[in-house]
Amino acid sequence: MAVDIKTVLAESQLFQGLTTRDYDKLASIAVSVEFRKGDTILTEGDPALGFYIVAEGLVKVFKVSVDGKEQLLHVFGEGEPVGEVPVFSGTHYPAHVVALTPAVLVYFARDEFTHMLNANPQLALNMLATLSQRLRRFAGVIEDLSLKDVSARLAKYLLSLAKKQQSTSVILPLSKGDLASSLGTISETLSRTLSRLRAAEVVEVARNRIDLLDVETLESIAAGERVL
Amino acid sequence: MAVDIKTVLAESQLFQGLTTRDYDKLASIAVSVEFRKGDTILTEGDPALGFYIVAEGLVKVFKVSVDGKEQLLHVFGEGEPVGEVPVFSGTHYPAHVVALTPAVLVYFARDEFTHMLNANPQLALNMLATLSQRLRRFAGVIEDLSLKDVSARLAKYLLSLAKKQQSTSVILPLSKGDLASSLGTISETLSRTLSRLRAAEVVEVARNRIDLLDVETLESIAAGERVL
DNA sequence: CGGAAGATTGATCAGTTTCAAGCTCCGTGG
DNA sequence: CCACGGAGCTTGAAACTGATCAATCTTCCG
């Protein structure tokens, strides 16, 4: 579980285009922390003194309702920053973060990082790009939750996963329960929806592997054109 | 409808803490544009060459479903930037923007603004703060859409409006239809929900003015504790 | 004043959740 | 090595929330 901090930083989009000096400085203020599967990394409402970059493993960012239901906002993997929002506005973490797998994260203290931002326009622009991408993604999630049904959201997710994994035979990186939370539904509904896709011979499901048999139909379901 | 650009810029959170020189520079690259009520300001999918700051009036930012239903993402007023996301990532506008009232917006070309960002760490930090606030807000919207019912979302909205307007007698800045879109529902459901709040003597509704009679109950509805 | 847009109300319908039961898989300990 | 037990997943039936369709009413402006 040992991780070379500089390697991780060098691979993160956030730190592209920086000088060697900047890397040294970053590495000198960074602290790596290990978490076991299921460990809480950040708690919503806690005062924010810094943020993390995921070096290894997967983490989920989520909100919790009064009766304990979760809504996943993100699943983050290697190179992605977590908990950076309150570095720039607000003083507390806006959501919970838990390790989905054993994970190593690199911590940056807020103040030290802010100093670096002031001196590095490129770093600030990278951070702006990262936040913008998230805003774009969130806007898409809001659109989907409000305007699309579960089968369209699931189809869209499967297609994006296939694209990322470069294969029509995708491996779910999440438990079905977490996937349901991420799609804004519950595991029962996800299960039924997958069954219907299976019955329609659009996908085949084996454990956590899903084969996309009919990508074209899946695309029209994702677009909300076909009802299923 | 004449607007003094420098005054608007000086009042915008985005431009706080800048030097006089910076203001002169900003004013020199800014162009003010007028829109009538209902005019389209930006169209989703159009290539993004710049962004606006609202100088006067209200605009709505929204997504549209295949069958024409709208989901509002934001309503922006004076001093707020619009369409800035693709300045930092992506190349096209991610949503539609339409004027809710007669409006004046100040346009900044992407390239010129990016140059300024490079030279002004404070400007970059301000922009980071703005985007962070939006992310925080979006995370809240996602949470609400997924985990709360319409009455909770409405109650929350009314309470936030009361806070902003410093009064328990609030004036809706939106049509009921737009408010419904902004809460992720449709006007019929909003109408019914308001009726129920009225029947429970929690609010009183007159035209576009709503009096909050029982703030405490409204708060427990917003928290999802009371069913209504 | 008249017409169009916006808002309300009623009846019905569809999609999703809830509650409950049973099943599968997998790690653990006997 | 197998049995046990628990977590995760699936399936069914019923309940519910919110959407749709349709009709009516109100408000706003020209």
Coordinates of C-alpha atoms (C1' of nucleotides) in Angstrom, one line a residue, chain C, chain D:
Chain C
dC1 C1' -63.2 44.7 -23.0
dG2 C1' -61.3 40.6 -24.8
dG3 C1' -58.1 37.3 -25.4
dA4 C1' -54.1 34.8 -24.1
dA5 C1' -51.2 33.1 -20.6
dG6 C1' -50.9 31.6 -16.1
dA7 C1' -53.0 29.2 -12.2
dT8 C1' -56.1 26.0 -9.9
dT9 C1' -58.8 21.8 -9.3
dG10 C1' -60.4 17.2 -10.2
dA11 C1' -59.9 12.4 -11.9
dT12 C1' -56.9 9.1 -13.5
dC13 C1' -52.5 6.9 -14.3
dA14 C1' -47.6 5.6 -14.2
dG15 C1' -43.4 5.1 -11.9
dT16 C1' -41.2 4.4 -7.7
dT17 C1' -41.0 3.2 -3.0
dT18 C1' -42.2 0.4 0.8
dC19 C1' -42.8 -3.8 3.2
dA20 C1' -41.9 -8.5 3.3
dA21 C1' -40.0 -12.8 2.0
dG22 C1' -36.7 -15.7 -0.1
dC23 C1' -32.4 -16.4 -2.5
dT24 C1' -27.3 -16.2 -3.6
dC25 C1' -22.8 -15.6 -2.6
dC26 C1' -18.9 -15.6 0.4
dG27 C1' -16.2 -15.5 4.4
dT28 C1' -15.6 -17.7 8.8
dG29 C1' -15.2 -21.0 12.2
dG30 C1' -16.0 -25.6 13.7
Chain D
dC1 C1' -13.9 -29.1 4.0
dC2 C1' -18.4 -28.2 4.9
dA3 C1' -22.0 -25.8 7.5
dC4 C1' -23.4 -21.6 9.1
dG5 C1' -24.6 -17.0 9.0
dG6 C1' -24.8 -12.5 7.3
dA7 C1' -24.8 -9.2 3.7
dG8 C1' -26.3 -8.1 -0.6
dC9 C1' -29.4 -9.0 -4.1
dT10 C1' -33.9 -10.3 -6.2
dT11 C1' -38.9 -10.7 -6.5
dG12 C1' -43.7 -9.9 -5.2
dA13 C1' -47.8 -7.2 -3.7
dA14 C1' -49.5 -3.1 -2.1
dA15 C1' -49.3 1.8 -1.2
dC16 C1' -48.1 6.4 -2.4
dT17 C1' -46.2 10.4 -4.6
dG18 C1' -46.2 13.0 -8.4
dA19 C1' -47.4 13.4 -13.5
dT20 C1' -50.8 13.6 -17.0
dC21 C1' -55.0 15.0 -19.1
dA22 C1' -58.8 17.9 -19.1
dA23 C1' -61.8 21.6 -17.6
dT24 C1' -62.4 25.9 -15.4
dC25 C1' -61.0 30.1 -13.5
dT26 C1' -58.1 34.2 -12.9
dT27 C1' -55.0 37.6 -14.1
dC28 C1' -52.6 40.5 -17.0
dC29 C1' -52.3 43.6 -20.9
dG30 C1' -53.1 45.3 -25.2

